[in-house]
Coordinates of C-alpha atoms and ligand atoms in Angstrom, one line a residue:
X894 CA 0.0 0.0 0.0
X895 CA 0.5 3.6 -0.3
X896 CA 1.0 5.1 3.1
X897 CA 1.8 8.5 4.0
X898 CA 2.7 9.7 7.8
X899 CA 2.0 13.1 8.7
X900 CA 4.1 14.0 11.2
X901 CA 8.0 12.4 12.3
X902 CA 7.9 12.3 16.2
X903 CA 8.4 9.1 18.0
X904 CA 5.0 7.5 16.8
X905 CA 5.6 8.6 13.7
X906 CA 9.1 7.5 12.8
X907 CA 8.9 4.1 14.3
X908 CA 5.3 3.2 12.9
X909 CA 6.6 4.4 9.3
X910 CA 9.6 2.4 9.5
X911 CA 8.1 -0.6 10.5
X912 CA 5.3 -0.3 8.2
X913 CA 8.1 0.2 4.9
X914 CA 9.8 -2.7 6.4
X915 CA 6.4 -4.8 6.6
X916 CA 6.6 -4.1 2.6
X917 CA 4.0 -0.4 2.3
X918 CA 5.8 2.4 0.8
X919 CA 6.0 5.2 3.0
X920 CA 6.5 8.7 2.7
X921 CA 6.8 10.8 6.0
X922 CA 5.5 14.7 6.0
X923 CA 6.7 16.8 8.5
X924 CA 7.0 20.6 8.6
X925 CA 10.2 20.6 10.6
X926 CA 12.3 21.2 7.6
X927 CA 15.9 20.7 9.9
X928 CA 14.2 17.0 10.9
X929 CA 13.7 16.4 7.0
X930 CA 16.9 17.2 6.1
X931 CA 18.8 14.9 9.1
X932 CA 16.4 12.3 8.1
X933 CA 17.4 12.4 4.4
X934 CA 21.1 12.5 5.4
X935 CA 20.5 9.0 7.3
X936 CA 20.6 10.9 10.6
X937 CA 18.3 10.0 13.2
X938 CA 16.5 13.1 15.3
X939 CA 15.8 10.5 18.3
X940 CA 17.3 7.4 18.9
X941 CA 15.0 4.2 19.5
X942 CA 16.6 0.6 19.8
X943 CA 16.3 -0.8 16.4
X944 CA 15.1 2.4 14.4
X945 CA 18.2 3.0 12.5
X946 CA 18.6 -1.0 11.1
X947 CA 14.7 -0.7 10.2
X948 CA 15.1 2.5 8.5
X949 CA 18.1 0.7 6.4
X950 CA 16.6 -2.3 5.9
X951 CA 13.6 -0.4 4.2
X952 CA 15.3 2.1 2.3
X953 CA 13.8 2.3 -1.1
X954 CA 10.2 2.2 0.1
X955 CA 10.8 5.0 2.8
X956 CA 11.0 8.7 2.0
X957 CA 10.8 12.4 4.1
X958 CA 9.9 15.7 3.2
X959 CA 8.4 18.7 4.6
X960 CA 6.5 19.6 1.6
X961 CA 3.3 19.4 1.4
X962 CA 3.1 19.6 -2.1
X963 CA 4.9 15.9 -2.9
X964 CA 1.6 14.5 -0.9
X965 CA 0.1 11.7 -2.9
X966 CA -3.8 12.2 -3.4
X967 CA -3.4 8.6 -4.9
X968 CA -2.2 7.3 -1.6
X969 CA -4.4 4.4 0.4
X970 CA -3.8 5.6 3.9
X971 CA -2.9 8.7 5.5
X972 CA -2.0 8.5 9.1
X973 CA -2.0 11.5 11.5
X974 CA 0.4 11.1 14.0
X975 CA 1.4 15.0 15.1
X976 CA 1.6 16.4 18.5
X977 CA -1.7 17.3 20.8
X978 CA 0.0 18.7 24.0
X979 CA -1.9 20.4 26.7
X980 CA -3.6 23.4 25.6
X981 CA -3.9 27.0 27.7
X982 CA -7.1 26.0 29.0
X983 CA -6.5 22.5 30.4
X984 CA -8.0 20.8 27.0
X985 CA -5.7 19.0 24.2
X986 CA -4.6 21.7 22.0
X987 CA -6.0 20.0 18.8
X988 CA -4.1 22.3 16.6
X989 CA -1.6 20.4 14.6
X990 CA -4.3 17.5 14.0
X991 CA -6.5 20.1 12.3
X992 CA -3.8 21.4 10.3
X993 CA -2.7 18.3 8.9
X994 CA -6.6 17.6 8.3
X995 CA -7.3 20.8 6.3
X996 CA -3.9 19.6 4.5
X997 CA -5.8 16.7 3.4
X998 CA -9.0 17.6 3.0
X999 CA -7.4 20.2 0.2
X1000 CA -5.8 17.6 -1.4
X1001 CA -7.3 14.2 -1.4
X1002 CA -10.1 13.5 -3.9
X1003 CA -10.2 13.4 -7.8
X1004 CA -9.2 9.4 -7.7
X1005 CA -10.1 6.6 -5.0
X1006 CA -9.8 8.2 -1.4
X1007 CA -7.4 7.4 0.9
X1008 CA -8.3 5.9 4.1
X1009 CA -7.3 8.7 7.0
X1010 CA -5.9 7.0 10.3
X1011 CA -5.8 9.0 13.6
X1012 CA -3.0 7.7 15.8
X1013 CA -2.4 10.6 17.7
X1014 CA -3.9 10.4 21.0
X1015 CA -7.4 13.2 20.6
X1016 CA -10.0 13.2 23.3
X1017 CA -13.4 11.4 22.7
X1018 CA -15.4 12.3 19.9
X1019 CA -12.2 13.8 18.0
X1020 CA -12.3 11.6 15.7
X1021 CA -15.6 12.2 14.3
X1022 CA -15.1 15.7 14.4
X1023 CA -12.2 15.7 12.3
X1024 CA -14.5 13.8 9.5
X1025 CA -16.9 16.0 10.0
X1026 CA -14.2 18.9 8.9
X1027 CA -12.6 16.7 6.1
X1028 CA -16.2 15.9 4.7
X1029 CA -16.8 20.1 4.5
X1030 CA -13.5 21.0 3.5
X1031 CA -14.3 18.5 0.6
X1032 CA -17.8 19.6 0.1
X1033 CA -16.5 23.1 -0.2
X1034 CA -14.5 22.0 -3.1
X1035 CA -17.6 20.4 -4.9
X1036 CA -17.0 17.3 -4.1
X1037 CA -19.5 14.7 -2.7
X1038 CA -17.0 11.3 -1.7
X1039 CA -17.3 9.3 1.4
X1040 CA -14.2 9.5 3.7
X1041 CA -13.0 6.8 5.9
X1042 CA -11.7 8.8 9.3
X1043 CA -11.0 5.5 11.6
X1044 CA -8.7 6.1 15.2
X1045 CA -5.9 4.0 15.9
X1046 CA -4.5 4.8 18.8
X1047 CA -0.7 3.5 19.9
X1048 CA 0.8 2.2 22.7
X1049 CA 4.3 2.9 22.7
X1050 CA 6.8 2.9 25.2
X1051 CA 9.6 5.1 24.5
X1052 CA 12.9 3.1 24.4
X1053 CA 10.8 0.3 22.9
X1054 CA 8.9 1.9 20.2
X1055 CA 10.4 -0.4 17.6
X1056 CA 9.6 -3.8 19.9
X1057 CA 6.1 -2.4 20.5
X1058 CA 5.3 -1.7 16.7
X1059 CA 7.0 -5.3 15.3
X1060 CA 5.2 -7.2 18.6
X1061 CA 2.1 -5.1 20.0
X1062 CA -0.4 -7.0 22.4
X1063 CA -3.1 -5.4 20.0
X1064 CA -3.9 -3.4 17.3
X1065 CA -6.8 -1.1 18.4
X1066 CA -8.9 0.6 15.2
X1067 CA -12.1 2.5 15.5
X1068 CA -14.3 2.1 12.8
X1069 CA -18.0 2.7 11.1
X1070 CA -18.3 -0.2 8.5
X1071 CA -16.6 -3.5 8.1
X1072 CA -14.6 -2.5 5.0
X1073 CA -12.7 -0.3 7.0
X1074 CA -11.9 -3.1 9.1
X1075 CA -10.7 -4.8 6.1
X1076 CA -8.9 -2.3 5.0
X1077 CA -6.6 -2.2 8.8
X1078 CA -6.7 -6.0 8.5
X1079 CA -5.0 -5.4 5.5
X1080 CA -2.5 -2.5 6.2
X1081 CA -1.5 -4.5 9.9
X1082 CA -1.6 -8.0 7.7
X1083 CA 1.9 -9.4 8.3
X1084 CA 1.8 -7.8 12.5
X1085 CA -1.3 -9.2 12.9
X1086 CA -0.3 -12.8 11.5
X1087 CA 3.6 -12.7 12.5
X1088 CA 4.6 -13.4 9.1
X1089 CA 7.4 -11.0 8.5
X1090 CA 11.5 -11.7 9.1
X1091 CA 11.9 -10.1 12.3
X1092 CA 14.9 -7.4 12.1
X1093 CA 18.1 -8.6 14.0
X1094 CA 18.0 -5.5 16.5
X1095 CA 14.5 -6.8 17.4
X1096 CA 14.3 -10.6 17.1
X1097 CA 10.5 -11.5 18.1
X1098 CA 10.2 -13.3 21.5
X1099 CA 9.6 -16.6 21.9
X1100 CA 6.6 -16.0 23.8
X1101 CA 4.5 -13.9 20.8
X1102 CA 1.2 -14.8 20.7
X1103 CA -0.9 -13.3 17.4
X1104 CA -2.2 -10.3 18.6
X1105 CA -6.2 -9.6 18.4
X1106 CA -7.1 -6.9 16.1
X1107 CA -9.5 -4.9 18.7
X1108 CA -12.2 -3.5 16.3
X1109 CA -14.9 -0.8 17.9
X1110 CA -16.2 2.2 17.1
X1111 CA -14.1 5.3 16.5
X1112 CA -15.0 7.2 20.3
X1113 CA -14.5 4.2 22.2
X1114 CA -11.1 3.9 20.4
X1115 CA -9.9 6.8 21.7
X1116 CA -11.2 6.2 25.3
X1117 CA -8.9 3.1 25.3
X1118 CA -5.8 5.0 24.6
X1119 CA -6.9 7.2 27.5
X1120 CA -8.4 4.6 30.2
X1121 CA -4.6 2.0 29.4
X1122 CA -2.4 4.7 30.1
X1123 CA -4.5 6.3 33.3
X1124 CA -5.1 2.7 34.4
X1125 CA -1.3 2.0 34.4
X1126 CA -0.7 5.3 36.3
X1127 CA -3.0 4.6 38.9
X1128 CA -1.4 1.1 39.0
X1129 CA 2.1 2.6 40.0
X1130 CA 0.5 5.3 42.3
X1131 CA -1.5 2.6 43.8
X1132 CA 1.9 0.4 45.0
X1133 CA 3.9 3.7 46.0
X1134 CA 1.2 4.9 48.0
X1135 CA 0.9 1.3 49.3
X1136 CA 4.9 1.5 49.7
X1137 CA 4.6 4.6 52.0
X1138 CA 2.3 2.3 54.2
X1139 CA 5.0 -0.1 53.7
X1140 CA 7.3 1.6 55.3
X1141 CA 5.4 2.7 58.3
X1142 CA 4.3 -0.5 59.0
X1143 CA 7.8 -2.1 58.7
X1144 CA 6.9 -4.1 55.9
X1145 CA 9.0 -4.5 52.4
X1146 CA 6.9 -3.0 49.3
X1147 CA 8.6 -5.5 46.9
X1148 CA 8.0 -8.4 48.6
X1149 CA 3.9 -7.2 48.7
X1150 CA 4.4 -6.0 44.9
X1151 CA 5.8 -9.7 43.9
X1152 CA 2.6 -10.9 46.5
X1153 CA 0.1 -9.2 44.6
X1154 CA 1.4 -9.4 41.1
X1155 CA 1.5 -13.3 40.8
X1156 CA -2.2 -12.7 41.3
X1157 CA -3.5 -13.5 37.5
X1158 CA -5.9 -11.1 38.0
X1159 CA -3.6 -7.8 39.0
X1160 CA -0.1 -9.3 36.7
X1161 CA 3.1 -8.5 38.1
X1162 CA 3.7 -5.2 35.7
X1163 CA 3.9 -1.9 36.5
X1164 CA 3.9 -2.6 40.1
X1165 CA 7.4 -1.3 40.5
X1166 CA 7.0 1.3 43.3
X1167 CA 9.6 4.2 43.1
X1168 CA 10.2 8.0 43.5
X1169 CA 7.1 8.7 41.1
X1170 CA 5.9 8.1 37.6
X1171 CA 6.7 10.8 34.6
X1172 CA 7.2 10.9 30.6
X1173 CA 5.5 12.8 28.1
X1174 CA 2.5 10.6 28.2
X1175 CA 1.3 9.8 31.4
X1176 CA 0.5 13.2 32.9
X1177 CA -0.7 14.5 29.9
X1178 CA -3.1 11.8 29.0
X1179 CA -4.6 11.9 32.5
X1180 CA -5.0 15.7 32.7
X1181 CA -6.6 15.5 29.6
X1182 CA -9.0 12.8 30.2
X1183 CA -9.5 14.7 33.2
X1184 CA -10.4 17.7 31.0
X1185 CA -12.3 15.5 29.1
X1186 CA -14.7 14.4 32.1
X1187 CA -15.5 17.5 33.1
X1188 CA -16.8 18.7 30.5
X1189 CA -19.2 15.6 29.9
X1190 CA -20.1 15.5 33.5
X1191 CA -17.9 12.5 34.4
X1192 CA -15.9 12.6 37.7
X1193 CA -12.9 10.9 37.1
X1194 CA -11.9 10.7 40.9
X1195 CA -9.2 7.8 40.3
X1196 CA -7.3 9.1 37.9
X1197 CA -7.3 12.7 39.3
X1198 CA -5.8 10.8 43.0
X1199 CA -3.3 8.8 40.9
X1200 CA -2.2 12.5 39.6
X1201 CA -1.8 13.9 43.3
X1202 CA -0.3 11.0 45.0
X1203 CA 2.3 10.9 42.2
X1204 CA 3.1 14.7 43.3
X1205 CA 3.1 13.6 46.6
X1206 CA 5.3 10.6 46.3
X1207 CA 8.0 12.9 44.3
X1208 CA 8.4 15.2 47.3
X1209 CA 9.4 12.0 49.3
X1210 CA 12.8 12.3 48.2
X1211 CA 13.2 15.7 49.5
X1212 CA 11.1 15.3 52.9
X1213 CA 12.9 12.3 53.9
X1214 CA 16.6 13.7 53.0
X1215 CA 15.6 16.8 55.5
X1216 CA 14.5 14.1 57.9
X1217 CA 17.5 12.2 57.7
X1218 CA 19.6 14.6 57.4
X1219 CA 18.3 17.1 59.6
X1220 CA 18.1 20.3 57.1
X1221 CA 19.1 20.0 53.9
X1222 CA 20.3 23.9 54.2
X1223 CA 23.8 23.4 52.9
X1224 CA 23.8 19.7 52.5
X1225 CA 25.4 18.3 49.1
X1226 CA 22.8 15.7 47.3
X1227 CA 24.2 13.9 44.7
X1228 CA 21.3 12.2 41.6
X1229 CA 22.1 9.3 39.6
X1230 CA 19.8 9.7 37.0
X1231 CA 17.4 12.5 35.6
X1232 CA 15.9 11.1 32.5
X1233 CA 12.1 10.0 33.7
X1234 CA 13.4 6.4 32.6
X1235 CA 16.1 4.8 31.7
X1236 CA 16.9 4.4 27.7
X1237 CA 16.0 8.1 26.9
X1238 CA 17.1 11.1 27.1
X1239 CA 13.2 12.4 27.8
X1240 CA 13.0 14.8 30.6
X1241 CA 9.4 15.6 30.2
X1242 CA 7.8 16.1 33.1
X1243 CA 10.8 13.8 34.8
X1244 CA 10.7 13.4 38.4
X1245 CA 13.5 14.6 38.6
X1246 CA 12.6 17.8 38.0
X1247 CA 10.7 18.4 40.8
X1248 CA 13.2 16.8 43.0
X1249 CA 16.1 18.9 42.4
X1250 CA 13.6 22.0 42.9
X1251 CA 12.4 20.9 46.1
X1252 CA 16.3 20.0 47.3
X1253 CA 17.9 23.7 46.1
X1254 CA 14.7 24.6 47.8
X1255 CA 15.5 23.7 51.0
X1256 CA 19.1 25.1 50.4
X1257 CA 20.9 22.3 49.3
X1258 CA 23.4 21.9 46.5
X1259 CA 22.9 19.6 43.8
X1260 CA 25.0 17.6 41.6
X1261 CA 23.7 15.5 39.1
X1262 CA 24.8 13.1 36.8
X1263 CA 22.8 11.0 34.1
X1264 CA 24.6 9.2 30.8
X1265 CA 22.1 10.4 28.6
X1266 CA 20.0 13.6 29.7
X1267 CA 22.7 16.1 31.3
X1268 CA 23.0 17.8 27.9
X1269 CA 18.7 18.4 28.2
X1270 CA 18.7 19.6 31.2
X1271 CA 21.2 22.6 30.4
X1272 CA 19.3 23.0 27.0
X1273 CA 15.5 22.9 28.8
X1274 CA 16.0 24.1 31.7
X1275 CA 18.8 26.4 32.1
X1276 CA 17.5 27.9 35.2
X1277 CA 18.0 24.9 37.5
X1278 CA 20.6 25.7 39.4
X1279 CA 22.9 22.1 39.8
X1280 CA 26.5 21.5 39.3
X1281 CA 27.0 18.7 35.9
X1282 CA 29.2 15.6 37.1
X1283 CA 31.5 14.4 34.2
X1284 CA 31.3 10.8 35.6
X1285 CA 28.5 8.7 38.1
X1286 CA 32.3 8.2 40.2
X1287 CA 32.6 12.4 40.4
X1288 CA 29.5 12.7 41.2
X1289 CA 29.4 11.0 44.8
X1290 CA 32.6 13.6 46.2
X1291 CA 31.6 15.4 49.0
X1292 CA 27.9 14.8 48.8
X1293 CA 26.0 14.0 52.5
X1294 CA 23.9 12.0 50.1
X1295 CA 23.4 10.1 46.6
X1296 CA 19.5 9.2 45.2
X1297 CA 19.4 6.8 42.7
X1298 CA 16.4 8.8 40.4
X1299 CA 16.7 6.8 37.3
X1300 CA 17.4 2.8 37.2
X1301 CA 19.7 2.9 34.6
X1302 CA 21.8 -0.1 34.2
X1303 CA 25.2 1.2 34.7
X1304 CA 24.7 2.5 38.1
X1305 CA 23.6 -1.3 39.4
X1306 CA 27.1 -1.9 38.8
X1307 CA 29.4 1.1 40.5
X1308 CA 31.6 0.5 42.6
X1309 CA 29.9 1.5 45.5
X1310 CA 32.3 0.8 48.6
X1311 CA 34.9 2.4 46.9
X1312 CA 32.6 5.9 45.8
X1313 CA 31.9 5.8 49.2
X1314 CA 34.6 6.8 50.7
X1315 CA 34.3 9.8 48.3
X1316 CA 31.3 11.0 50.2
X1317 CA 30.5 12.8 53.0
X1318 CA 28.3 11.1 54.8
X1319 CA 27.8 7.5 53.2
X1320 CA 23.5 7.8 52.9
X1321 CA 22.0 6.2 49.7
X1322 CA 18.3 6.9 48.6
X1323 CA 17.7 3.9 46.4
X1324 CA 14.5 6.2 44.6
X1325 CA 13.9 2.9 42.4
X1326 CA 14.6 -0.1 45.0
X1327 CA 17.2 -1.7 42.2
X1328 CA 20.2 -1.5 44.2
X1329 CA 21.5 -4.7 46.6
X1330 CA 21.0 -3.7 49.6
X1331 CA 23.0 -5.9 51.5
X1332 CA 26.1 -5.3 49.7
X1333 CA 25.3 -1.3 50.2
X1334 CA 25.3 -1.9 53.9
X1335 CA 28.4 -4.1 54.1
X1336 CA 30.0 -1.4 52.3
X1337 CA 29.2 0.8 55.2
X1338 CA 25.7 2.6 53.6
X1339 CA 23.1 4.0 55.3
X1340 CA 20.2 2.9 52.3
X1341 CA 16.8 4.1 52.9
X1342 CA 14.7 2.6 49.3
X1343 CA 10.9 3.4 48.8
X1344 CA 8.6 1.3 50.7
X1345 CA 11.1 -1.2 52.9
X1346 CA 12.5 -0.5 56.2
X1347 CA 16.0 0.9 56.4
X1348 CA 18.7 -1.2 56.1
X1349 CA 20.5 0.5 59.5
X1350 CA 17.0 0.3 61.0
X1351 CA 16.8 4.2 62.3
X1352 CA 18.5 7.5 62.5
X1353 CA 21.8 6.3 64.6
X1354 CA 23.8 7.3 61.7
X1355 CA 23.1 10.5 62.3
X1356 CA 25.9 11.2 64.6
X1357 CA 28.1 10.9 61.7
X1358 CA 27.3 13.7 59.8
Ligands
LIG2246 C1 3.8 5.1 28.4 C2 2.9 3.9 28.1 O1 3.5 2.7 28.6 C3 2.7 3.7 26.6 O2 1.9 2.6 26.3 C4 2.1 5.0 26.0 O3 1.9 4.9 24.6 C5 3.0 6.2 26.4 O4 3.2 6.2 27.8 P1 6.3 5.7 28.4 O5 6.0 7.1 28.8 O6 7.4 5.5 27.4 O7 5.1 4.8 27.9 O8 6.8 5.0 29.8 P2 6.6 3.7 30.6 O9 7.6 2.7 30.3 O10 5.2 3.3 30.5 O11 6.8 4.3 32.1 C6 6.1 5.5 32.5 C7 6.6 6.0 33.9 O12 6.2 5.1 34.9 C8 8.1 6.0 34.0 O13 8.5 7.2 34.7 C9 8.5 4.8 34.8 O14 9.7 5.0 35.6 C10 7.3 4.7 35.7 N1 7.0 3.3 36.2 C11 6.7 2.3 35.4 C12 7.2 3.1 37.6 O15 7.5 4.0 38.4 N2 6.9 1.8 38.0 C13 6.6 0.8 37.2 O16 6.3 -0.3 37.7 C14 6.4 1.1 35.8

């Protein structure tokens, strides 16, 4: 098929690359004419596991540009997949799906109509709204055609976009008549039946099952996209709040997490409790469905808790480093890690964040250090005042305290007895409850994790600051 991608973001890229390598020819709009040009030049704008070998393995059926004019009236699917960030007034700021849609609705027509897929993620009722303009825009140009507007949401993790597009636990399309149904059967054909040579950067597992092709109508389509990602949020806020009682109680959070999650009914994912959830996704999505349910009259009370305890459990790191530590007023806190997850850069709406604001706050002096994201933070937001470490080793002289914010791999592995002696005082926040604990207090750590009982048992320690 003919497919055109409006719009080279995250969704964007990896969905066009995977669906050139599937065998569609693809060519990617975007009005960021920089992004063309890196993209032509083989350059990559963001890096996702497997993206670049995709993108090379499909060269030939793949192509960029930013202008509008190259767009294909003669293609079969056009898929929207453009930002919808929070606008001024709390609602999804719909602006960049509506240009792309008066883009097509002045250009499609003439020949056999393409079908237009929405992937971005639109509140309810988008969706049919957006036909709605298409089918005037069209009108206003004499002509009279049906256009197929169907929602397809995605559900891609960043870091994993590739993985998630090649082995997705389901397709989800919103439709009005069966041939559209066909139609995504068709486009999806070799995901849906597991019939393609998996790239070598992203073998399939073993474990693959065929996944369903989820076929509704176009508004309930895009609640899914809403309710999966507020359901996983409350899911996390649900085992950190749970970890807070953990910790009062003298009870260990992973122990209840690995309790619980063997439970077929709750699964063991997404039960990791931590210093808070972040990403471009999660906080967005459940303000704006949030949005969304006020205006129709629905009280989302759930998601709207998951959204405050995840504030809450992000100023944990602060309050229990002035507890610990007495004041933080001219203490030295080290973080290992920024990024809102490990694998990115991303520092939207990052814990982090709000972490080392709370800490320079309270008067303390931050040093950070993260192997992918340090180079962000200056760029986004210059105003934070922290001093950059070269090295996770650098980063631990002189501080009264290290936090462990992002799980990266590499910090598992420091050598911790020895960066200890670098540091003040030897306390550890473990923010994401990956670190060994026993080995940290052989090595002469105080650890205090999220939702287990200190390793040292109390505030003895204190004495040594
Ligand atoms: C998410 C959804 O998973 C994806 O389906 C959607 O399309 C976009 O939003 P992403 O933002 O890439 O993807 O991150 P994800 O891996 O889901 O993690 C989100 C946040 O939750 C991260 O900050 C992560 O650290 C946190 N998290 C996740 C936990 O704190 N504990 C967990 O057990 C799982």
């Amino acid at each position: 098929m003919k497919v055109i991608m409006i719009g080279c973001g995250y969704v964007g890229l990896s969905t066009g690359s995977v669906l050139a390598y599937i065998g569609h020819e693809v060519t990617l709009i975007d009005s960021d004419a920089e992004k063309i040009a890196k993209l032509r030049a083989g350059e990559l704008p963001i890096y996702e596991r497997g993206l670049q070998e995709v993108l090379r393995a499909s060269a030939g059926r793949i192509s960029f540009t930013d202008d509008w004019d190259s767009f294909d009236s003669g293609a079969d699917a056009v898929i929207i997949a453009v930002g919808t960030p929070i606008g001024e007034g709390g609602g999804v700021d719909l602006t960049c799906v509506e240009a792309a849609v008066q883009e097509i609705g002045a250009r499609v027509g003439g020949g056999s109509m393409p079908v237009i897929l929405l992937k971005s993620t639109v509140p309810p009722g988008t969706g049919s709204e957006m036909k709605a303009l298409l089918q005037q825009k069209l009108a206003m140009r004499g002509m009279k055609s049906r256009i197929s507007v169907v929602s397809n949401p995605e559900f891609l993790r960043e870091g994993q976009t590739m993985f998630d597009s090649f082995y997705p636990d389901r397709i989800v399309v919103g439709i009005e008549s069966d041939e559209e149904e066909t139609f995504l059967a068709t486009l999806y054909r070799p995901v849906l039946l597991q019939d393609f040579t998996p790239p070598l950067a992203i073998p399939r597992p073993g474990h693959t099952r065929l996944p369903p092709l989820v076929a509704t109508d176009l508004t309930s389509a895009e609640l899914i996209k809403y309710a999966a990602n507020a359901f996983l949020a409350v899911k996390v806020s649900f085992i950190n709040e749970f970890a807070n009682l953990a910790e009062s109680v003298g009870a260990d959070i992973t122990a209840v997490a690995r309790g619980i999650g063997l439970d077929q009914r709750i699964g063991p994912q997404f039960l990791q409790a931590g210093i808070g959830w972040g990403g471009s996704c999660f906080g967005k999505d459940a303000r704006a469905i949030l949005h969304a349910g006020k205006r129709h009259q629905a009280e989302l009370s759930i998601v709207r808790a998951a959204l405050d305890a995840n504030q809450t459990q992000r100023g944990q790191v602060a309050k229990k480093l002035g507890a610990r530590l007495d004041t933080l007023a001219g203490r030295t806190i080290g973080l290992l890690g920024l990024a809102f997850k490990p694998g990115t850069d991303d520092l939207r709406d990052a814990p982090s964040l709000d972490i080392i604001r709370q800490l320079v706050g309270g008067g303390a002096r931050v040093k950070v250090y993260d192997p992918a994201a340090m180079e962000k933070l200056a760029c986004e937001h210059p105003m934070l005042s922290v001093e950059y470490c070269p090295t996770a080793e650098s980063l631990f002289e002189g501080c009264d305290a290290v936090v462990l914010v992002t799980e990266w791999e590499e910090f598992l592995h420091l050598p911790y007895a020895e960066l200890g002696e670098r540091m003040r005082a030897k306390l550890l926040f473990d923010g994401r409850n990956v670190l060994d604990q026993k080995m940290l207090t052989d090595a002469g750590f105080t650890v205090c994790g999220v939702g287990r009982s200190d390793a040292d048992g109390g505030r003895e320690w204190l004495g040594a600051v």
